[in-house]
Amino acid sequence: MAAMATDKLGGSFLIRPCHPADRARLEAMYDDFAPRRAAQGLPPGDDRLRARWLDQVLGQGHHLLVEVDGVVRGHGMIIPFGIRRAELANFLHQSVRNRGIGTALNRALLDVARAHGIRNVWLSVEPSNRPAVRSYEKAGFRRRAVTAWSPELEMEVDLTPPDE
């Protein structure tokens, strides 16, 4: 599954599966990622910790990359947990934000989840990250009720087919 698309500015981008051979290109994106540790402490700012984090997340779930002009500029993941549930996370390089690419990546990740029989996808996001919250809502996520003192906004989408 690889899909070419056009962003809000008329530029092309590719969303495709991540392969083991992509590791160096993915690391290069995260080396130049800003702001570091902005999303719940991720991606880790320290090179060694970031490499360990990538080892952990790439060893599980399903991963997609975003390429712009042949350069990796985004990474999204669906990490299964529980029965037919998964967590979604994505990271877009600062050079491609606010162009609709994140929403396209979110939708592609949900397609991957559906293809693997996942029925509920959950995420948490900082409430102050309004562009991300809007992107998740455009992809179909809805806010979950959380306690008033929760520092994170929880969102989920139900992927259960209507006939089930």
PDB file of C-alpha atoms in Angstrom:
ATOM      1  CA  MET A   1       0.000   0.000   0.000  1.00  0.00           C
ATOM      2  CA  ALA A   2       1.609   3.192  -1.183  1.00  0.00           C
ATOM      3  CA  ALA A   3      -0.342   6.277  -2.144  1.00  0.00           C
ATOM      4  CA  MET A   4       0.695   9.508  -3.799  1.00  0.00           C
ATOM      5  CA  ALA A   5      -1.342  12.537  -2.774  1.00  0.00           C
ATOM      6  CA  THR A   6      -1.346  16.311  -3.060  1.00  0.00           C
ATOM      7  CA  ASP A   7      -1.172  18.627  -0.046  1.00  0.00           C
ATOM      8  CA  LYS A   8      -2.978  21.957   0.491  1.00  0.00           C
ATOM      9  CA  LEU A   9      -0.151  23.825  -1.241  1.00  0.00           C
ATOM     10  CA  GLY A  10      -0.256  21.633  -4.347  1.00  0.00           C
ATOM     11  CA  GLY A  11       2.862  19.667  -3.431  1.00  0.00           C
ATOM     12  CA  SER A  12       3.075  15.901  -3.812  1.00  0.00           C
ATOM     13  CA  PHE A  13       3.767  13.449  -1.027  1.00  0.00           C
ATOM     14  CA  LEU A  14       3.868   9.688  -0.706  1.00  0.00           C
ATOM     15  CA  ILE A  15       2.506   7.596   2.173  1.00  0.00           C
ATOM     16  CA  ARG A  16       3.946   4.096   2.227  1.00  0.00           C
ATOM     17  CA  PRO A  17       4.810   1.238   4.574  1.00  0.00           C
ATOM     18  CA  CYS A  18       8.004   1.512   6.582  1.00  0.00           C
ATOM     19  CA  HIS A  19      10.605  -1.192   5.922  1.00  0.00           C
ATOM     20  CA  PRO A  20      13.694  -2.180   7.956  1.00  0.00           C
ATOM     21  CA  ALA A  21      15.903  -0.616   5.259  1.00  0.00           C
ATOM     22  CA  ASP A  22      14.278   2.773   6.045  1.00  0.00           C
ATOM     23  CA  ARG A  23      15.789   2.972   9.529  1.00  0.00           C
ATOM     24  CA  ALA A  24      18.610   5.415   8.655  1.00  0.00           C
ATOM     25  CA  ARG A  25      16.238   7.717   6.757  1.00  0.00           C
ATOM     26  CA  LEU A  26      13.786   7.642   9.658  1.00  0.00           C
ATOM     27  CA  GLU A  27      16.557   8.440  12.134  1.00  0.00           C
ATOM     28  CA  ALA A  28      17.636  11.362   9.932  1.00  0.00           C
ATOM     29  CA  MET A  29      14.105  12.797  10.115  1.00  0.00           C
ATOM     30  CA  TYR A  30      14.057  12.513  13.889  1.00  0.00           C
ATOM     31  CA  ASP A  31      17.575  14.005  14.160  1.00  0.00           C
ATOM     32  CA  ASP A  32      16.197  17.172  12.537  1.00  0.00           C
ATOM     33  CA  PHE A  33      12.784  17.045  14.251  1.00  0.00           C
ATOM     34  CA  ALA A  34      11.537  20.097  16.162  1.00  0.00           C
ATOM     35  CA  PRO A  35      10.424  20.660  18.743  1.00  0.00           C
ATOM     36  CA  ARG A  36      11.848  17.599  20.404  1.00  0.00           C
ATOM     37  CA  ARG A  37       9.991  16.026  23.256  1.00  0.00           C
ATOM     38  CA  ALA A  38       6.954  18.145  22.350  1.00  0.00           C
ATOM     39  CA  ALA A  39       4.419  15.323  22.171  1.00  0.00           C
ATOM     40  CA  GLN A  40       4.370  13.722  25.605  1.00  0.00           C
ATOM     41  CA  GLY A  41       8.158  13.593  25.678  1.00  0.00           C
ATOM     42  CA  LEU A  42       8.420  12.086  22.206  1.00  0.00           C
ATOM     43  CA  PRO A  43      10.505  11.762  20.197  1.00  0.00           C
ATOM     44  CA  PRO A  44      13.234  11.620  22.825  1.00  0.00           C
ATOM     45  CA  GLY A  45      15.727  14.458  22.518  1.00  0.00           C
ATOM     46  CA  ASP A  46      18.779  12.370  23.355  1.00  0.00           C
ATOM     47  CA  ASP A  47      20.232  10.395  20.409  1.00  0.00           C
ATOM     48  CA  ARG A  48      20.753   7.219  22.448  1.00  0.00           C
ATOM     49  CA  LEU A  49      17.264   7.314  23.961  1.00  0.00           C
ATOM     50  CA  ARG A  50      15.730   8.063  20.567  1.00  0.00           C
ATOM     51  CA  ALA A  51      17.472   5.022  19.052  1.00  0.00           C
ATOM     52  CA  ARG A  52      16.189   2.841  21.905  1.00  0.00           C
ATOM     53  CA  TRP A  53      12.664   4.253  21.464  1.00  0.00           C
ATOM     54  CA  LEU A  54      12.771   3.492  17.715  1.00  0.00           C
ATOM     55  CA  ASP A  55      13.983  -0.056  18.453  1.00  0.00           C
ATOM     56  CA  GLN A  56      10.983  -0.519  20.732  1.00  0.00           C
ATOM     57  CA  VAL A  57       8.244   0.960  18.529  1.00  0.00           C
ATOM     58  CA  LEU A  58       9.514  -0.430  15.222  1.00  0.00           C
ATOM     59  CA  GLY A  59       9.498  -3.907  16.744  1.00  0.00           C
ATOM     60  CA  GLN A  60       5.729  -3.866  17.086  1.00  0.00           C
ATOM     61  CA  GLY A  61       2.645  -2.737  15.241  1.00  0.00           C
ATOM     62  CA  HIS A  62       2.325  -1.227  11.782  1.00  0.00           C
ATOM     63  CA  HIS A  63       4.281   1.775  10.519  1.00  0.00           C
ATOM     64  CA  LEU A  64       3.861   4.189   7.640  1.00  0.00           C
ATOM     65  CA  LEU A  65       6.245   6.826   6.328  1.00  0.00           C
ATOM     66  CA  VAL A  66       5.564  10.101   4.570  1.00  0.00           C
ATOM     67  CA  GLU A  67       8.011  11.090   1.842  1.00  0.00           C
ATOM     68  CA  VAL A  68       8.215  14.552   0.314  1.00  0.00           C
ATOM     69  CA  ASP A  69      10.603  14.922  -2.598  1.00  0.00           C
ATOM     70  CA  GLY A  70      12.105  11.542  -1.708  1.00  0.00           C
ATOM     71  CA  VAL A  71      12.908  12.586   1.887  1.00  0.00           C
ATOM     72  CA  VAL A  72      11.218  10.992   4.912  1.00  0.00           C
ATOM     73  CA  ARG A  73       9.159  13.738   6.552  1.00  0.00           C
ATOM     74  CA  GLY A  74       6.665  11.759   8.612  1.00  0.00           C
ATOM     75  CA  HIS A  75       6.210   8.583  10.608  1.00  0.00           C
ATOM     76  CA  GLY A  76       2.929   7.113  11.776  1.00  0.00           C
ATOM     77  CA  MET A  77       2.235   3.993  13.765  1.00  0.00           C
ATOM     78  CA  ILE A  78      -0.592   1.749  14.881  1.00  0.00           C
ATOM     79  CA  ILE A  79       0.441  -0.194  17.981  1.00  0.00           C
ATOM     80  CA  PRO A  80      -2.048  -2.953  18.939  1.00  0.00           C
ATOM     81  CA  PHE A  81      -2.973  -3.525  22.573  1.00  0.00           C
ATOM     82  CA  GLY A  82      -5.753  -5.521  24.115  1.00  0.00           C
ATOM     83  CA  ILE A  83      -8.322  -7.259  21.944  1.00  0.00           C
ATOM     84  CA  ARG A  84      -8.887  -5.498  18.613  1.00  0.00           C
ATOM     85  CA  ARG A  85      -7.606  -2.195  20.005  1.00  0.00           C
ATOM     86  CA  ALA A  86      -4.636  -0.063  19.026  1.00  0.00           C
ATOM     87  CA  GLU A  87      -2.930   3.219  19.765  1.00  0.00           C
ATOM     88  CA  LEU A  88      -2.165   5.679  16.973  1.00  0.00           C
ATOM     89  CA  ALA A  89       0.776   8.069  16.994  1.00  0.00           C
ATOM     90  CA  ASN A  90       2.302  10.163  14.280  1.00  0.00           C
ATOM     91  CA  PHE A  91       5.160  12.595  13.909  1.00  0.00           C
ATOM     92  CA  LEU A  92       5.464  15.117  11.088  1.00  0.00           C
ATOM     93  CA  HIS A  93       8.624  17.057  10.400  1.00  0.00           C
ATOM     94  CA  GLN A  94       8.129  20.769  10.990  1.00  0.00           C
ATOM     95  CA  SER A  95       8.736  21.520   7.295  1.00  0.00           C
ATOM     96  CA  VAL A  96       5.495  19.791   6.229  1.00  0.00           C
ATOM     97  CA  ARG A  97       3.033  20.674   8.970  1.00  0.00           C
ATOM     98  CA  ASN A  98      -0.285  22.460   8.355  1.00  0.00           C
ATOM     99  CA  ARG A  99      -0.569  21.156   4.801  1.00  0.00           C
ATOM    100  CA  GLY A 100      -3.115  18.344   5.291  1.00  0.00           C
ATOM    101  CA  ILE A 101      -0.423  15.672   5.260  1.00  0.00           C
ATOM    102  CA  GLY A 102      -1.066  14.686   8.879  1.00  0.00           C
ATOM    103  CA  THR A 103      -4.767  14.156   8.204  1.00  0.00           C
ATOM    104  CA  ALA A 104      -3.944  11.995   5.178  1.00  0.00           C
ATOM    105  CA  LEU A 105      -1.485  10.006   7.318  1.00  0.00           C
ATOM    106  CA  ASN A 106      -4.102   9.545  10.057  1.00  0.00           C
ATOM    107  CA  ARG A 107      -6.624   8.256   7.519  1.00  0.00           C
ATOM    108  CA  ALA A 108      -4.053   5.883   6.016  1.00  0.00           C
ATOM    109  CA  LEU A 109      -3.207   4.563   9.497  1.00  0.00           C
ATOM    110  CA  LEU A 110      -6.890   3.917  10.163  1.00  0.00           C
ATOM    111  CA  ASP A 111      -7.064   1.994   6.868  1.00  0.00           C
ATOM    112  CA  VAL A 112      -4.148  -0.136   8.081  1.00  0.00           C
ATOM    113  CA  ALA A 113      -5.934  -0.724  11.391  1.00  0.00           C
ATOM    114  CA  ARG A 114      -9.120  -1.820   9.594  1.00  0.00           C
ATOM    115  CA  ALA A 115      -7.135  -4.172   7.359  1.00  0.00           C
ATOM    116  CA  HIS A 116      -5.716  -5.848  10.478  1.00  0.00           C
ATOM    117  CA  GLY A 117      -9.090  -6.289  12.177  1.00  0.00           C
ATOM    118  CA  ILE A 118      -8.620  -3.523  14.723  1.00  0.00           C
ATOM    119  CA  ARG A 119     -11.980  -2.151  15.875  1.00  0.00           C
ATOM    120  CA  ASN A 120     -11.006   0.700  18.205  1.00  0.00           C
ATOM    121  CA  VAL A 121      -8.116   3.140  17.846  1.00  0.00           C
ATOM    122  CA  TRP A 122      -7.122   5.400  20.712  1.00  0.00           C
ATOM    123  CA  LEU A 123      -4.660   8.259  21.083  1.00  0.00           C
ATOM    124  CA  SER A 124      -3.734  10.998  23.482  1.00  0.00           C
ATOM    125  CA  VAL A 125      -2.709  14.487  22.487  1.00  0.00           C
ATOM    126  CA  GLU A 126      -1.882  17.676  24.315  1.00  0.00           C
ATOM    127  CA  PRO A 127      -4.994  19.895  24.277  1.00  0.00           C
ATOM    128  CA  SER A 128      -2.872  22.888  23.270  1.00  0.00           C
ATOM    129  CA  ASN A 129      -1.850  21.136  20.036  1.00  0.00           C
ATOM    130  CA  ARG A 130      -4.916  22.405  18.180  1.00  0.00           C
ATOM    131  CA  PRO A 131      -3.697  21.569  14.652  1.00  0.00           C
ATOM    132  CA  ALA A 132      -3.219  17.931  15.695  1.00  0.00           C
ATOM    133  CA  VAL A 133      -6.616  17.794  17.424  1.00  0.00           C
ATOM    134  CA  ARG A 134      -8.311  19.180  14.278  1.00  0.00           C
ATOM    135  CA  SER A 135      -6.433  16.677  12.118  1.00  0.00           C
ATOM    136  CA  TYR A 136      -7.536  13.773  14.297  1.00  0.00           C
ATOM    137  CA  GLU A 137     -11.140  15.006  14.240  1.00  0.00           C
ATOM    138  CA  LYS A 138     -11.065  15.262  10.425  1.00  0.00           C
ATOM    139  CA  ALA A 139      -9.881  11.639  10.316  1.00  0.00           C
ATOM    140  CA  GLY A 140     -12.866  10.557  12.444  1.00  0.00           C
ATOM    141  CA  PHE A 141     -11.582  10.666  16.024  1.00  0.00           C
ATOM    142  CA  ARG A 142     -13.859  11.898  18.794  1.00  0.00           C
ATOM    143  CA  ARG A 143     -12.886  13.213  22.204  1.00  0.00           C
ATOM    144  CA  ARG A 144     -13.277  10.893  25.165  1.00  0.00           C
ATOM    145  CA  ALA A 145     -14.436  12.080  28.551  1.00  0.00           C
ATOM    146  CA  VAL A 146     -11.462  12.465  30.890  1.00  0.00           C
ATOM    147  CA  THR A 147     -10.991  13.949  34.325  1.00  0.00           C
ATOM    148  CA  ALA A 148     -10.740  17.725  34.591  1.00  0.00           C
ATOM    149  CA  TRP A 149      -7.130  17.546  35.784  1.00  0.00           C
ATOM    150  CA  SER A 150      -5.901  15.293  32.996  1.00  0.00           C
ATOM    151  CA  PRO A 151      -2.999  16.934  31.119  1.00  0.00           C
ATOM    152  CA  GLU A 152      -3.856  14.985  27.961  1.00  0.00           C
ATOM    153  CA  LEU A 153      -6.848  14.910  25.682  1.00  0.00           C
ATOM    154  CA  GLU A 154      -7.884  11.354  24.827  1.00  0.00           C
ATOM    155  CA  MET A 155      -9.501  10.610  21.484  1.00  0.00           C
ATOM    156  CA  GLU A 156     -10.757   7.437  19.839  1.00  0.00           C
ATOM    157  CA  VAL A 157     -12.460   6.154  16.747  1.00  0.00           C
ATOM    158  CA  ASP A 158     -14.675   3.092  16.440  1.00  0.00           C
ATOM    159  CA  LEU A 159     -13.857   1.096  13.307  1.00  0.00           C
ATOM    160  CA  THR A 160     -16.465  -1.618  13.827  1.00  0.00           C
ATOM    161  CA  PRO A 161     -18.310  -2.187  10.546  1.00  0.00           C
ATOM    162  CA  PRO A 162     -21.981  -1.161  10.723  1.00  0.00           C
ATOM    163  CA  ASP A 163     -23.190  -4.716  10.147  1.00  0.00           C
ATOM    164  CA  GLU A 164     -21.421  -6.115  13.236  1.00  0.00           C
TER     165      GLU A 164
END
